[in-house]
PDB file of C-alpha atoms in Angstrom:
ATOM      1  CA  MET A 143     -11.751  -2.009  13.647  1.00 48.00           C
ATOM      2  CA  GLU A 144     -14.882  -4.009  13.831  1.00 52.00           C
ATOM      3  CA  THR A 145     -16.176  -1.709  16.911  1.00 71.00           C
ATOM      4  CA  PHE A 146     -16.611   1.524  14.010  1.00 85.00           C
ATOM      5  CA  HIS A 147     -17.439  -0.529  11.402  1.00 77.00           C
ATOM      6  CA  ASN A 148     -21.076   0.845  11.218  1.00 84.00           C
ATOM      7  CA  LYS A 149     -19.350   4.377  11.975  1.00 94.00           C
ATOM      8  CA  GLN A 150     -20.275   6.866   9.005  1.00 95.00           C
ATOM      9  CA  GLY A 151     -17.439   9.064   9.943  1.00 97.00           C
ATOM     10  CA  TYR A 152     -14.860   6.731  10.368  1.00 97.00           C
ATOM     11  CA  LYS A 153     -15.664   3.918   7.148  1.00 96.00           C
ATOM     12  CA  ARG A 154     -15.912   7.245   4.733  1.00 98.00           C
ATOM     13  CA  ILE A 155     -12.518   8.018   5.415  1.00 98.00           C
ATOM     14  CA  PHE A 156     -10.581   5.249   6.689  1.00 98.00           C
ATOM     15  CA  LYS A 157      -9.510   2.127   4.858  1.00 97.00           C
ATOM     16  CA  GLU A 158      -6.458  -0.087   5.194  1.00 97.00           C
ATOM     17  CA  ASN A 159      -3.228   0.794   2.203  1.00 97.00           C
ATOM     18  CA  LYS A 160      -5.675   3.672   0.953  1.00 98.00           C
ATOM     19  CA  LEU A 161      -5.721   7.773   1.208  1.00 98.00           C
ATOM     20  CA  THR A 162      -8.357   9.786   1.277  1.00 98.00           C
ATOM     21  CA  LEU A 163      -8.773  13.610   1.189  1.00 98.00           C
ATOM     22  CA  GLY A 164     -10.405  15.850   3.902  1.00 98.00           C
ATOM     23  CA  LEU A 165     -10.551  20.055   4.185  1.00 98.00           C
ATOM     24  CA  PHE A 166      -9.499  22.235   7.257  1.00 98.00           C
ATOM     25  CA  ILE A 167     -12.286  25.010   7.690  1.00 98.00           C
ATOM     26  CA  PRO A 168     -11.992  27.548   7.311  1.00 97.00           C
ATOM     27  CA  ILE A 169     -11.392  26.872   3.241  1.00 98.00           C
ATOM     28  CA  GLU A 170      -9.964  29.872   2.557  1.00 97.00           C
ATOM     29  CA  ALA A 171      -6.649  31.450   2.554  1.00 96.00           C
ATOM     30  CA  TYR A 172      -5.664  34.482   4.336  1.00 95.00           C
ATOM     31  CA  SER A 173      -2.759  36.238   5.929  1.00 92.00           C
ATOM     32  CA  GLY A 174      -2.308  36.666  10.024  1.00 92.00           C
ATOM     33  CA  SER A 175      -4.072  34.552  12.543  1.00 93.00           C
ATOM     34  CA  ILE A 176      -7.624  35.686  11.954  1.00 96.00           C
ATOM     35  CA  PRO A 177      -9.918  34.404   9.032  1.00 97.00           C
ATOM     36  CA  SER A 178     -12.842  36.196   6.955  1.00 97.00           C
ATOM     37  CA  MET A 179     -15.044  33.422   7.527  1.00 97.00           C
ATOM     38  CA  GLU A 180     -17.005  34.439   4.516  1.00 95.00           C
ATOM     39  CA  LYS A 181     -19.236  31.626   3.016  1.00 96.00           C
ATOM     40  CA  HIS A 182     -17.762  29.552   5.408  1.00 97.00           C
ATOM     41  CA  ILE A 183     -20.785  27.246   5.059  1.00 98.00           C
ATOM     42  CA  GLN A 184     -20.958  27.451   0.967  1.00 98.00           C
ATOM     43  CA  MET A 185     -17.708  26.294   1.067  1.00 98.00           C
ATOM     44  CA  ALA A 186     -18.189  23.642   3.035  1.00 98.00           C
ATOM     45  CA  GLN A 187     -21.381  22.133   1.693  1.00 98.00           C
ATOM     46  CA  LYS A 188     -18.966  22.449  -1.941  1.00 98.00           C
ATOM     47  CA  ALA A 189     -16.975  20.818  -0.276  1.00 98.00           C
ATOM     48  CA  GLU A 190     -19.219  17.539   0.616  1.00 98.00           C
ATOM     49  CA  GLU A 191     -21.083  18.161  -2.981  1.00 98.00           C
ATOM     50  CA  LEU A 192     -17.596  17.794  -4.699  1.00 98.00           C
ATOM     51  CA  GLY A 193     -16.549  14.708  -2.595  1.00 98.00           C
ATOM     52  CA  PHE A 194     -13.903  15.320   0.074  1.00 98.00           C
ATOM     53  CA  GLY A 195     -13.939  12.744   2.976  1.00 98.00           C
ATOM     54  CA  ALA A 196     -13.621  14.899   5.905  1.00 98.00           C
ATOM     55  CA  LEU A 197     -14.353  19.022   6.986  1.00 98.00           C
ATOM     56  CA  TRP A 198     -11.958  19.167  10.237  1.00 98.00           C
ATOM     57  CA  VAL A 199     -12.253  21.952  13.019  1.00 98.00           C
ATOM     58  CA  ARG A 200      -9.879  23.176  15.975  1.00 97.00           C
ATOM     59  CA  ASP A 201     -10.204  23.758  19.457  1.00 97.00           C
ATOM     60  CA  ILE A 202      -8.642  27.235  19.880  1.00 96.00           C
ATOM     61  CA  PRO A 203     -10.404  28.741  23.067  1.00 95.00           C
ATOM     62  CA  LEU A 204      -7.690  32.159  23.118  1.00 95.00           C
ATOM     63  CA  PHE A 205      -6.887  34.151  20.172  1.00 94.00           C
ATOM     64  CA  ASP A 206      -2.739  34.119  21.230  1.00 92.00           C
ATOM     65  CA  PRO A 207      -1.482  36.989  18.496  1.00 89.00           C
ATOM     66  CA  TYR A 208       1.903  35.276  18.852  1.00 86.00           C
ATOM     67  CA  PHE A 209       0.968  31.612  17.554  1.00 86.00           C
ATOM     68  CA  GLY A 210      -0.192  33.393  14.223  1.00 80.00           C
ATOM     69  CA  ASP A 211      -3.676  30.916  13.607  1.00 90.00           C
ATOM     70  CA  VAL A 212      -7.222  31.259  15.144  1.00 94.00           C
ATOM     71  CA  GLY A 213      -8.666  28.327  13.022  1.00 95.00           C
ATOM     72  CA  GLN A 214     -11.866  28.683  12.396  1.00 97.00           C
ATOM     73  CA  ILE A 215     -12.549  31.101  15.218  1.00 97.00           C
ATOM     74  CA  TYR A 216     -15.913  29.387  16.275  1.00 98.00           C
ATOM     75  CA  ASP A 217     -16.434  27.167  19.156  1.00 98.00           C
ATOM     76  CA  PRO A 218     -15.642  23.714  17.714  1.00 98.00           C
ATOM     77  CA  TRP A 219     -18.539  22.106  19.200  1.00 98.00           C
ATOM     78  CA  ILE A 220     -21.200  24.469  18.616  1.00 98.00           C
ATOM     79  CA  TYR A 221     -19.993  24.781  14.958  1.00 98.00           C
ATOM     80  CA  LEU A 222     -19.667  21.077  14.683  1.00 98.00           C
ATOM     81  CA  GLY A 223     -23.542  21.399  15.444  1.00 98.00           C
ATOM     82  CA  TYR A 224     -23.791  24.003  12.632  1.00 98.00           C
ATOM     83  CA  LEU A 225     -22.172  21.631  10.214  1.00 98.00           C
ATOM     84  CA  THR A 226     -24.339  18.778  11.154  1.00 98.00           C
ATOM     85  CA  ALA A 227     -27.608  20.789  10.418  1.00 98.00           C
ATOM     86  CA  HIS A 228     -25.992  21.922   7.033  1.00 98.00           C
ATOM     87  CA  THR A 229     -24.524  19.183   5.777  1.00 98.00           C
ATOM     88  CA  LYS A 230     -25.568  15.486   5.320  1.00 98.00           C
ATOM     89  CA  LYS A 231     -22.738  12.840   4.860  1.00 98.00           C
ATOM     90  CA  ILE A 232     -19.200  14.115   5.038  1.00 98.00           C
ATOM     91  CA  THR A 233     -17.143  13.220   7.575  1.00 98.00           C
ATOM     92  CA  LEU A 234     -16.921  15.450  10.494  1.00 98.00           C
ATOM     93  CA  GLY A 235     -13.175  15.619  12.505  1.00 98.00           C
ATOM     94  CA  THR A 236     -11.228  17.392  15.023  1.00 98.00           C
ATOM     95  CA  GLY A 237      -8.230  18.002  14.494  1.00 97.00           C
ATOM     96  CA  SER A 238      -7.981  18.608  17.616  1.00 96.00           C
ATOM     97  CA  ILE A 239      -9.735  18.907  20.913  1.00 98.00           C
ATOM     98  CA  VAL A 240      -7.341  19.711  23.675  1.00 97.00           C
ATOM     99  CA  PHE A 241      -8.615  17.153  26.587  1.00 97.00           C
ATOM    100  CA  PRO A 242      -7.024  18.854  29.626  1.00 96.00           C
ATOM    101  CA  LEU A 243      -8.838  21.954  29.007  1.00 96.00           C
ATOM    102  CA  ARG A 244     -11.982  20.483  29.563  1.00 95.00           C
ATOM    103  CA  HIS A 245     -14.116  18.133  31.804  1.00 96.00           C
ATOM    104  CA  PRO A 246     -14.709  14.527  30.420  1.00 97.00           C
ATOM    105  CA  ILE A 247     -18.293  15.342  31.332  1.00 98.00           C
ATOM    106  CA  HIS A 248     -18.692  17.931  29.194  1.00 98.00           C
ATOM    107  CA  LEU A 249     -16.628  16.142  26.438  1.00 98.00           C
ATOM    108  CA  ALA A 250     -18.881  13.366  26.904  1.00 98.00           C
ATOM    109  CA  LYS A 251     -22.027  14.899  26.675  1.00 98.00           C
ATOM    110  CA  ALA A 252     -20.783  17.062  23.508  1.00 98.00           C
ATOM    111  CA  ALA A 253     -19.097  14.708  21.503  1.00 98.00           C
ATOM    112  CA  THR A 254     -21.963  11.767  21.851  1.00 98.00           C
ATOM    113  CA  SER A 255     -24.753  15.021  20.879  1.00 98.00           C
ATOM    114  CA  ILE A 256     -22.805  15.449  17.757  1.00 98.00           C
ATOM    115  CA  ASP A 257     -22.420  11.754  16.792  1.00 98.00           C
ATOM    116  CA  GLN A 258     -26.184  11.181  17.093  1.00 98.00           C
ATOM    117  CA  LEU A 259     -27.171  14.462  15.606  1.00 98.00           C
ATOM    118  CA  SER A 260     -24.833  13.691  12.416  1.00 98.00           C
ATOM    119  CA  LYS A 261     -25.557   9.607  12.719  1.00 97.00           C
ATOM    120  CA  GLY A 262     -22.294   8.441  13.625  1.00 97.00           C
ATOM    121  CA  ARG A 263     -20.204  11.458  11.550  1.00 98.00           C
ATOM    122  CA  LEU A 264     -17.823  12.133  14.095  1.00 98.00           C
ATOM    123  CA  VAL A 265     -14.336  11.272  14.268  1.00 98.00           C
ATOM    124  CA  LEU A 266     -12.466  12.535  17.717  1.00 98.00           C
ATOM    125  CA  GLY A 267      -9.164  14.117  17.235  1.00 98.00           C
ATOM    126  CA  ILE A 268      -7.344  14.867  20.683  1.00 98.00           C
ATOM    127  CA  ALA A 269      -4.327  16.177  22.108  1.00 98.00           C
ATOM    128  CA  SER A 270      -3.068  16.995  25.387  1.00 96.00           C
ATOM    129  CA  GLY A 271      -2.473  21.075  23.867  1.00 93.00           C
ATOM    130  CA  ASP A 272       0.385  23.554  22.738  1.00 87.00           C
ATOM    131  CA  ARG A 273      -0.146  27.145  23.126  1.00 89.00           C
ATOM    132  CA  GLN A 274       1.260  27.824  26.821  1.00 87.00           C
ATOM    133  CA  VAL A 275      -1.131  30.947  27.626  1.00 91.00           C
ATOM    134  CA  GLU A 276      -3.749  28.611  27.397  1.00 92.00           C
ATOM    135  CA  PHE A 277      -3.125  26.290  30.844  1.00 91.00           C
ATOM    136  CA  PRO A 278      -2.765  28.977  33.204  1.00 92.00           C
ATOM    137  CA  ALA A 279      -5.801  30.642  31.864  1.00 94.00           C
ATOM    138  CA  PHE A 280      -7.650  27.541  32.599  1.00 92.00           C
ATOM    139  CA  ASN A 281      -5.220  26.933  36.237  1.00 91.00           C
ATOM    140  CA  ILE A 282      -3.841  24.184  34.776  1.00 87.00           C
ATOM    141  CA  ASN A 283      -0.286  23.416  35.653  1.00 84.00           C
ATOM    142  CA  ILE A 284       1.855  23.035  32.292  1.00 76.00           C
ATOM    143  CA  PRO A 285       3.821  19.778  33.769  1.00 79.00           C
ATOM    144  CA  SER A 286       0.742  18.065  34.603  1.00 88.00           C
ATOM    145  CA  ARG A 287      -1.031  18.495  31.474  1.00 89.00           C
ATOM    146  CA  GLY A 288       0.127  14.933  30.147  1.00 93.00           C
ATOM    147  CA  GLU A 289      -1.669  12.992  33.537  1.00 94.00           C
ATOM    148  CA  ALA A 290      -4.562  15.233  32.858  1.00 93.00           C
ATOM    149  CA  PHE A 291      -4.765  13.993  28.969  1.00 96.00           C
ATOM    150  CA  ARG A 292      -5.296  10.107  30.466  1.00 97.00           C
ATOM    151  CA  GLU A 293      -7.209  11.079  33.220  1.00 96.00           C
ATOM    152  CA  THR A 294      -9.428  12.447  31.072  1.00 97.00           C
ATOM    153  CA  TYR A 295      -9.162   9.945  28.514  1.00 98.00           C
ATOM    154  CA  TYR A 296     -10.242   7.430  31.007  1.00 97.00           C
ATOM    155  CA  TYR A 297     -13.110   9.466  32.430  1.00 97.00           C
ATOM    156  CA  PHE A 298     -14.353   9.687  29.009  1.00 98.00           C
ATOM    157  CA  LYS A 299     -14.010   6.126  27.605  1.00 97.00           C
ATOM    158  CA  GLN A 300     -15.820   4.945  30.797  1.00 96.00           C
ATOM    159  CA  LEU A 301     -18.717   7.740  30.274  1.00 97.00           C
ATOM    160  CA  LEU A 302     -19.113   6.525  26.970  1.00 96.00           C
ATOM    161  CA  ASN A 303     -18.820   2.808  27.141  1.00 94.00           C
ATOM    162  CA  GLU A 304     -20.759   2.298  30.469  1.00 95.00           C
ATOM    163  CA  ASP A 305     -24.466   3.247  31.630  1.00 95.00           C
ATOM    164  CA  PHE A 306     -24.014   3.819  35.060  1.00 96.00           C
ATOM    165  CA  PRO A 307     -20.264   3.959  35.407  1.00 95.00           C
ATOM    166  CA  MET A 308     -18.392   4.072  38.925  1.00 96.00           C
ATOM    167  CA  ILE A 309     -15.401   6.502  38.569  1.00 95.00           C
ATOM    168  CA  ASP A 310     -12.586   7.889  41.095  1.00 94.00           C
ATOM    169  CA  SER A 311     -10.429  10.423  39.022  1.00 93.00           C
ATOM    170  CA  GLN A 312      -8.306  13.258  39.712  1.00 90.00           C
ATOM    171  CA  VAL A 313     -10.673  14.901  37.494  1.00 90.00           C
ATOM    172  CA  GLY A 314     -14.143  13.686  39.556  1.00 93.00           C
ATOM    173  CA  GLN A 315     -15.995  11.087  40.788  1.00 95.00           C
ATOM    174  CA  ILE A 316     -19.326   9.074  40.599  1.00 95.00           C
ATOM    175  CA  HIS A 317     -19.835   6.749  42.868  1.00 91.00           C
ATOM    176  CA  ARG A 318     -23.576   6.467  42.611  1.00 86.00           C
ATOM    177  CA  ASN A 319     -25.923   5.662  39.783  1.00 91.00           C
ATOM    178  CA  ALA A 320     -25.407   8.466  37.311  1.00 96.00           C
ATOM    179  CA  GLY A 321     -24.745   8.996  33.692  1.00 96.00           C
ATOM    180  CA  VAL A 322     -24.282  10.799  30.389  1.00 96.00           C
ATOM    181  CA  LEU A 323     -26.811  10.622  27.616  1.00 97.00           C
ATOM    182  CA  PRO A 324     -27.363  10.354  24.789  1.00 97.00           C
ATOM    183  CA  LYS A 325     -25.034   7.393  23.621  1.00 96.00           C
ATOM    184  CA  PRO A 326     -22.773   7.109  20.531  1.00 97.00           C
ATOM    185  CA  TYR A 327     -24.802   6.491  17.485  1.00 96.00           C
ATOM    186  CA  HIS A 328     -24.471   2.903  16.245  1.00 88.00           C
ATOM    187  CA  SER A 329     -21.858   1.803  18.685  1.00 84.00           C
ATOM    188  CA  SER A 330     -20.822   2.103  22.460  1.00 82.00           C
ATOM    189  CA  ASP A 331     -17.619   4.777  21.173  1.00 93.00           C
ATOM    190  CA  ILE A 332     -16.714   7.342  19.376  1.00 97.00           C
ATOM    191  CA  PRO A 333     -13.270   7.029  17.147  1.00 97.00           C
ATOM    192  CA  LEU A 334     -10.726   8.767  19.506  1.00 98.00           C
ATOM    193  CA  ILE A 335      -7.482   9.976  16.932  1.00 98.00           C
ATOM    194  CA  ILE A 336      -4.786  10.736  19.516  1.00 98.00           C
ATOM    195  CA  THR A 337      -2.307  13.680  18.258  1.00 98.00           C
ATOM    196  CA  GLY A 338       1.455  13.859  18.327  1.00 97.00           C
ATOM    197  CA  SER A 339       2.716  12.283  21.817  1.00 97.00           C
ATOM    198  CA  SER A 340       0.325  13.925  23.509  1.00 97.00           C
ATOM    199  CA  ARG A 341       2.748  13.831  26.365  1.00 96.00           C
ATOM    200  CA  GLN A 342       2.177  10.231  26.512  1.00 97.00           C
ATOM    201  CA  PRO A 343       4.648   6.680  25.781  1.00 97.00           C
ATOM    202  CA  PHE A 344       4.179   5.737  22.615  1.00 98.00           C
ATOM    203  CA  ASP A 345       3.162   2.113  23.215  1.00 98.00           C
ATOM    204  CA  TRP A 346       0.128   3.955  25.242  1.00 98.00           C
ATOM    205  CA  ILE A 347      -1.438   6.109  21.954  1.00 98.00           C
ATOM    206  CA  ALA A 348      -1.019   2.095  20.167  1.00 98.00           C
ATOM    207  CA  ALA A 349      -3.151   0.832  22.958  1.00 98.00           C
ATOM    208  CA  ASN A 350      -5.474   3.054  23.394  1.00 97.00           C
ATOM    209  CA  GLY A 351      -5.576   5.449  20.507  1.00 98.00           C
ATOM    210  CA  ASP A 352      -8.045   4.560  17.520  1.00 97.00           C
ATOM    211  CA  GLY A 353      -5.676   6.331  15.208  1.00 98.00           C
ATOM    212  CA  TRP A 354      -2.875   8.264  15.007  1.00 98.00           C
ATOM    213  CA  MET A 355      -2.628  11.961  13.591  1.00 98.00           C
ATOM    214  CA  TYR A 356       0.590  13.186  13.422  1.00 97.00           C
ATOM    215  CA  TYR A 357       2.730  16.508  11.902  1.00 96.00           C
ATOM    216  CA  PRO A 358       3.972  16.527   8.091  1.00 97.00           C
ATOM    217  CA  ARG A 359       7.563  14.930   7.067  1.00 96.00           C
ATOM    218  CA  SER A 360       9.020  13.980   4.439  1.00 96.00           C
ATOM    219  CA  ILE A 361       8.087  10.863   2.852  1.00 98.00           C
ATOM    220  CA  HIS A 362      11.533   9.131   4.615  1.00 98.00           C
ATOM    221  CA  GLN A 363      10.726  10.575   7.555  1.00 98.00           C
ATOM    222  CA  GLN A 364       7.227  10.145   7.467  1.00 98.00           C
ATOM    223  CA  SER A 365       7.714   6.310   6.706  1.00 98.00           C
ATOM    224  CA  LEU A 366       9.437   5.526   9.724  1.00 98.00           C
ATOM    225  CA  SER A 367       6.643   7.121  11.791  1.00 98.00           C
ATOM    226  CA  VAL A 368       4.138   4.887   9.577  1.00 98.00           C
ATOM    227  CA  GLN A 369       6.450   1.630  10.204  1.00 98.00           C
ATOM    228  CA  ALA A 370       6.268   2.389  14.024  1.00 98.00           C
ATOM    229  CA  TRP A 371       2.575   2.803  14.131  1.00 98.00           C
ATOM    230  CA  ARG A 372       2.057  -0.177  12.336  1.00 98.00           C
ATOM    231  CA  GLU A 373       4.567  -2.220  14.591  1.00 98.00           C
ATOM    232  CA  ALA A 374       2.967  -1.133  17.453  1.00 98.00           C
ATOM    233  CA  THR A 375      -0.821  -2.075  16.577  1.00 97.00           C
ATOM    234  CA  SER A 376      -2.097  -5.375  16.326  1.00 93.00           C
ATOM    235  CA  THR A 377      -5.189  -4.294  13.996  1.00 95.00           C
ATOM    236  CA  PHE A 378      -5.674  -1.689  11.816  1.00 97.00           C
ATOM    237  CA  LYS A 379      -5.369   1.456  13.024  1.00 98.00           C
ATOM    238  CA  PRO A 380      -5.493   4.983  10.463  1.00 98.00           C
ATOM    239  CA  PHE A 381      -2.422   7.197  10.169  1.00 98.00           C
ATOM    240  CA  LEU A 382      -3.368  10.634   9.616  1.00 98.00           C
ATOM    241  CA  GLN A 383      -1.473  14.057   8.659  1.00 98.00           C
ATOM    242  CA  SER A 384      -2.160  17.469   7.912  1.00 98.00           C
ATOM    243  CA  LEU A 385      -0.256  19.174   5.341  1.00 98.00           C
ATOM    244  CA  TYR A 386      -0.704  22.944   4.467  1.00 98.00           C
ATOM    245  CA  ILE A 387      -0.635  23.330   0.208  1.00 98.00           C
ATOM    246  CA  ASP A 388      -0.200  26.908  -1.627  1.00 98.00           C
ATOM    247  CA  LEU A 389      -1.766  25.192  -5.229  1.00 98.00           C
ATOM    248  CA  THR A 390      -0.197  26.852  -8.298  1.00 98.00           C
ATOM    249  CA  GLU A 391      -1.943  27.758 -11.742  1.00 98.00           C
ATOM    250  CA  ASP A 392       0.701  25.358 -13.282  1.00 98.00           C
ATOM    251  CA  PRO A 393       0.238  21.865 -12.966  1.00 98.00           C
ATOM    252  CA  ASP A 394       4.034  21.442 -13.302  1.00 98.00           C
ATOM    253  CA  THR A 395       5.234  23.876 -10.727  1.00 98.00           C
ATOM    254  CA  GLU A 396       8.112  21.934  -8.751  1.00 98.00           C
ATOM    255  CA  PRO A 397       7.270  21.714  -4.963  1.00 98.00           C
ATOM    256  CA  SER A 398       9.055  24.450  -2.531  1.00 98.00           C
ATOM    257  CA  PRO A 399       8.533  24.621   0.897  1.00 97.00           C
ATOM    258  CA  ILE A 400       5.831  26.800   2.962  1.00 97.00           C
ATOM    259  CA  HIS A 401       4.963  26.696   6.718  1.00 95.00           C
ATOM    260  CA  LEU A 402       4.427  22.953   7.235  1.00 96.00           C
ATOM    261  CA  GLY A 403       3.370  22.135   3.518  1.00 98.00           C
ATOM    262  CA  PHE A 404       4.288  22.796   0.208  1.00 98.00           C
ATOM    263  CA  ARG A 405       4.029  25.503  -2.715  1.00 98.00           C
ATOM    264  CA  LEU A 406       2.959  23.318  -6.074  1.00 98.00           C
ATOM    265  CA  GLY A 407       1.767  22.245  -8.994  1.00 98.00           C
ATOM    266  CA  ARG A 408      -1.472  19.542  -9.139  1.00 98.00           C
ATOM    267  CA  LYS A 409       1.343  16.975 -10.809  1.00 98.00           C
ATOM    268  CA  HIS A 410       3.508  17.172  -8.194  1.00 98.00           C
ATOM    269  CA  LEU A 411       0.485  16.987  -5.204  1.00 98.00           C
ATOM    270  CA  ILE A 412      -0.762  14.368  -6.625  1.00 98.00           C
ATOM    271  CA  HIS A 413       2.221  12.011  -6.626  1.00 98.00           C
ATOM    272  CA  PHE A 414       3.328  13.435  -3.146  1.00 98.00           C
ATOM    273  CA  LEU A 415       0.278  11.804  -2.345  1.00 98.00           C
ATOM    274  CA  LYS A 416       0.395   8.560  -3.788  1.00 98.00           C
ATOM    275  CA  SER A 417       3.581   8.686  -2.065  1.00 98.00           C
ATOM    276  CA  LEU A 418       2.161   9.332   1.041  1.00 98.00           C
ATOM    277  CA  GLU A 419      -0.601   6.312   0.491  1.00 98.00           C
ATOM    278  CA  LYS A 420       2.112   4.040  -0.576  1.00 98.00           C
ATOM    279  CA  ILE A 421       4.314   4.056   3.009  1.00 98.00           C
ATOM    280  CA  GLY A 422       0.578   3.732   4.792  1.00 98.00           C
ATOM    281  CA  VAL A 423      -1.031   7.515   5.289  1.00 98.00           C
ATOM    282  CA  ASN A 424      -4.548   7.016   5.304  1.00 98.00           C
ATOM    283  CA  HIS A 425      -6.227  10.594   5.451  1.00 98.00           C
ATOM    284  CA  VAL A 426      -4.425  13.601   4.418  1.00 98.00           C
ATOM    285  CA  MET A 427      -5.934  17.080   5.972  1.00 98.00           C
ATOM    286  CA  LEU A 428      -5.359  19.982   3.711  1.00 98.00           C
ATOM    287  CA  ASN A 429      -5.296  23.296   4.541  1.00 98.00           C
ATOM    288  CA  LEU A 430      -5.629  26.165   2.163  1.00 98.00           C
ATOM    289  CA  LYS A 431      -4.576  29.241   4.566  1.00 97.00           C
ATOM    290  CA  TYR A 432      -1.181  30.034   2.726  1.00 97.00           C
ATOM    291  CA  GLY A 433      -2.649  29.546  -0.410  1.00 97.00           C
ATOM    292  CA  GLN A 434      -2.481  32.787  -3.254  1.00 97.00           C
ATOM    293  CA  ARG A 435      -5.087  31.662  -5.432  1.00 97.00           C
ATOM    294  CA  ASP A 436      -8.887  31.962  -4.789  1.00 97.00           C
ATOM    295  CA  ALA A 437      -9.883  28.895  -2.186  1.00 97.00           C
ATOM    296  CA  GLU A 438     -13.296  28.008  -4.330  1.00 97.00           C
ATOM    297  CA  LYS A 439     -10.759  27.602  -7.599  1.00 98.00           C
ATOM    298  CA  VAL A 440      -8.381  25.487  -5.642  1.00 98.00           C
ATOM    299  CA  MET A 441     -10.952  22.992  -4.120  1.00 98.00           C
ATOM    300  CA  GLU A 442     -12.777  22.715  -7.591  1.00 98.00           C
ATOM    301  CA  GLU A 443      -9.343  21.859  -9.084  1.00 98.00           C
ATOM    302  CA  LEU A 444      -8.466  19.524  -6.478  1.00 98.00           C
ATOM    303  CA  ALA A 445     -12.157  17.741  -7.039  1.00 98.00           C
ATOM    304  CA  ASN A 446     -11.530  17.415 -10.397  1.00 98.00           C
ATOM    305  CA  GLU A 447      -7.282  16.172 -10.828  1.00 98.00           C
ATOM    306  CA  VAL A 448      -6.892  15.465  -7.487  1.00 98.00           C
ATOM    307  CA  LEU A 449      -9.477  13.452  -5.760  1.00 98.00           C
ATOM    308  CA  PRO A 450     -10.106  10.672  -8.762  1.00 98.00           C
ATOM    309  CA  HIS A 451      -6.758   9.252  -7.262  1.00 98.00           C
ATOM    310  CA  PHE A 452      -8.331   9.409  -3.651  1.00 98.00           C
ATOM    311  CA  PRO A 453     -11.567   8.916  -3.434  1.00 98.00           C
ATOM    312  CA  SER A 454     -13.668   8.442  -0.190  1.00 97.00           C
ATOM    313  CA  PHE A 455     -15.456   5.325   0.759  1.00 96.00           C
ATOM    314  CA  ASP A 456     -19.289   6.242   0.320  1.00 82.00           C
TER     315      ASP A 456
END
């Protein structure tokens, strides 16, 4: 994609027919909903030093004890700013910012600020949201969130791409000289990776997304998703997925299912990731939440034994 060939965050993790690896923050194993966040910056810096392609943060405004996870706890924009100051080259991604819950001006101001301060390292995963408790709290009608997602998307794109946009939207109007600064770093845009369906038609996602983030599936099921994505897009747009892993000390442990992933040894993990690469998956976001080993040791094993097969593009 020519638009993003100079974007450091994009080009570090995305290349046609290649797969790279990133890590969800917090990089720790924990039970329940709330992580400790101990040594979280040291772990992020170590991930960069070890050669992981990206760090991913989540957007979870409210603690819902019935949902099972609050991600990194901190506000994603403030936390991305903190990560920007403490890292140098690793891609900073969101998985994902819930667009209907925020005004597009706030989104544009925050995203372009992070993109400038990080020198183009931001990859923005976006979604319509899936936590039912959030929408009434924000006074948003749950059935209308698909429309709200589109309206916010169009408004956001205009703010990034035009100096003084004329906007007449259900979420706001700009009818005189006004715009958002800063603009994105090294480009007039920021890569927008759409998550799941985001309550949109598939053709709309293919036309308007700069990539597609999907959920873990079997190799056969995921190959069908990737094939549909490639057929719907005329130029290369990356396909991403998350994967929870509980990496065992025994490298030969056969895979057994856990929530959205597997408990397995590294040999089977490498085989599974190579299968994903073969069908066209371009980036896998590993999540260590359900691990039974120390996350730092797991990260080191991944870096020494797995990452060499799936290097990022410095």
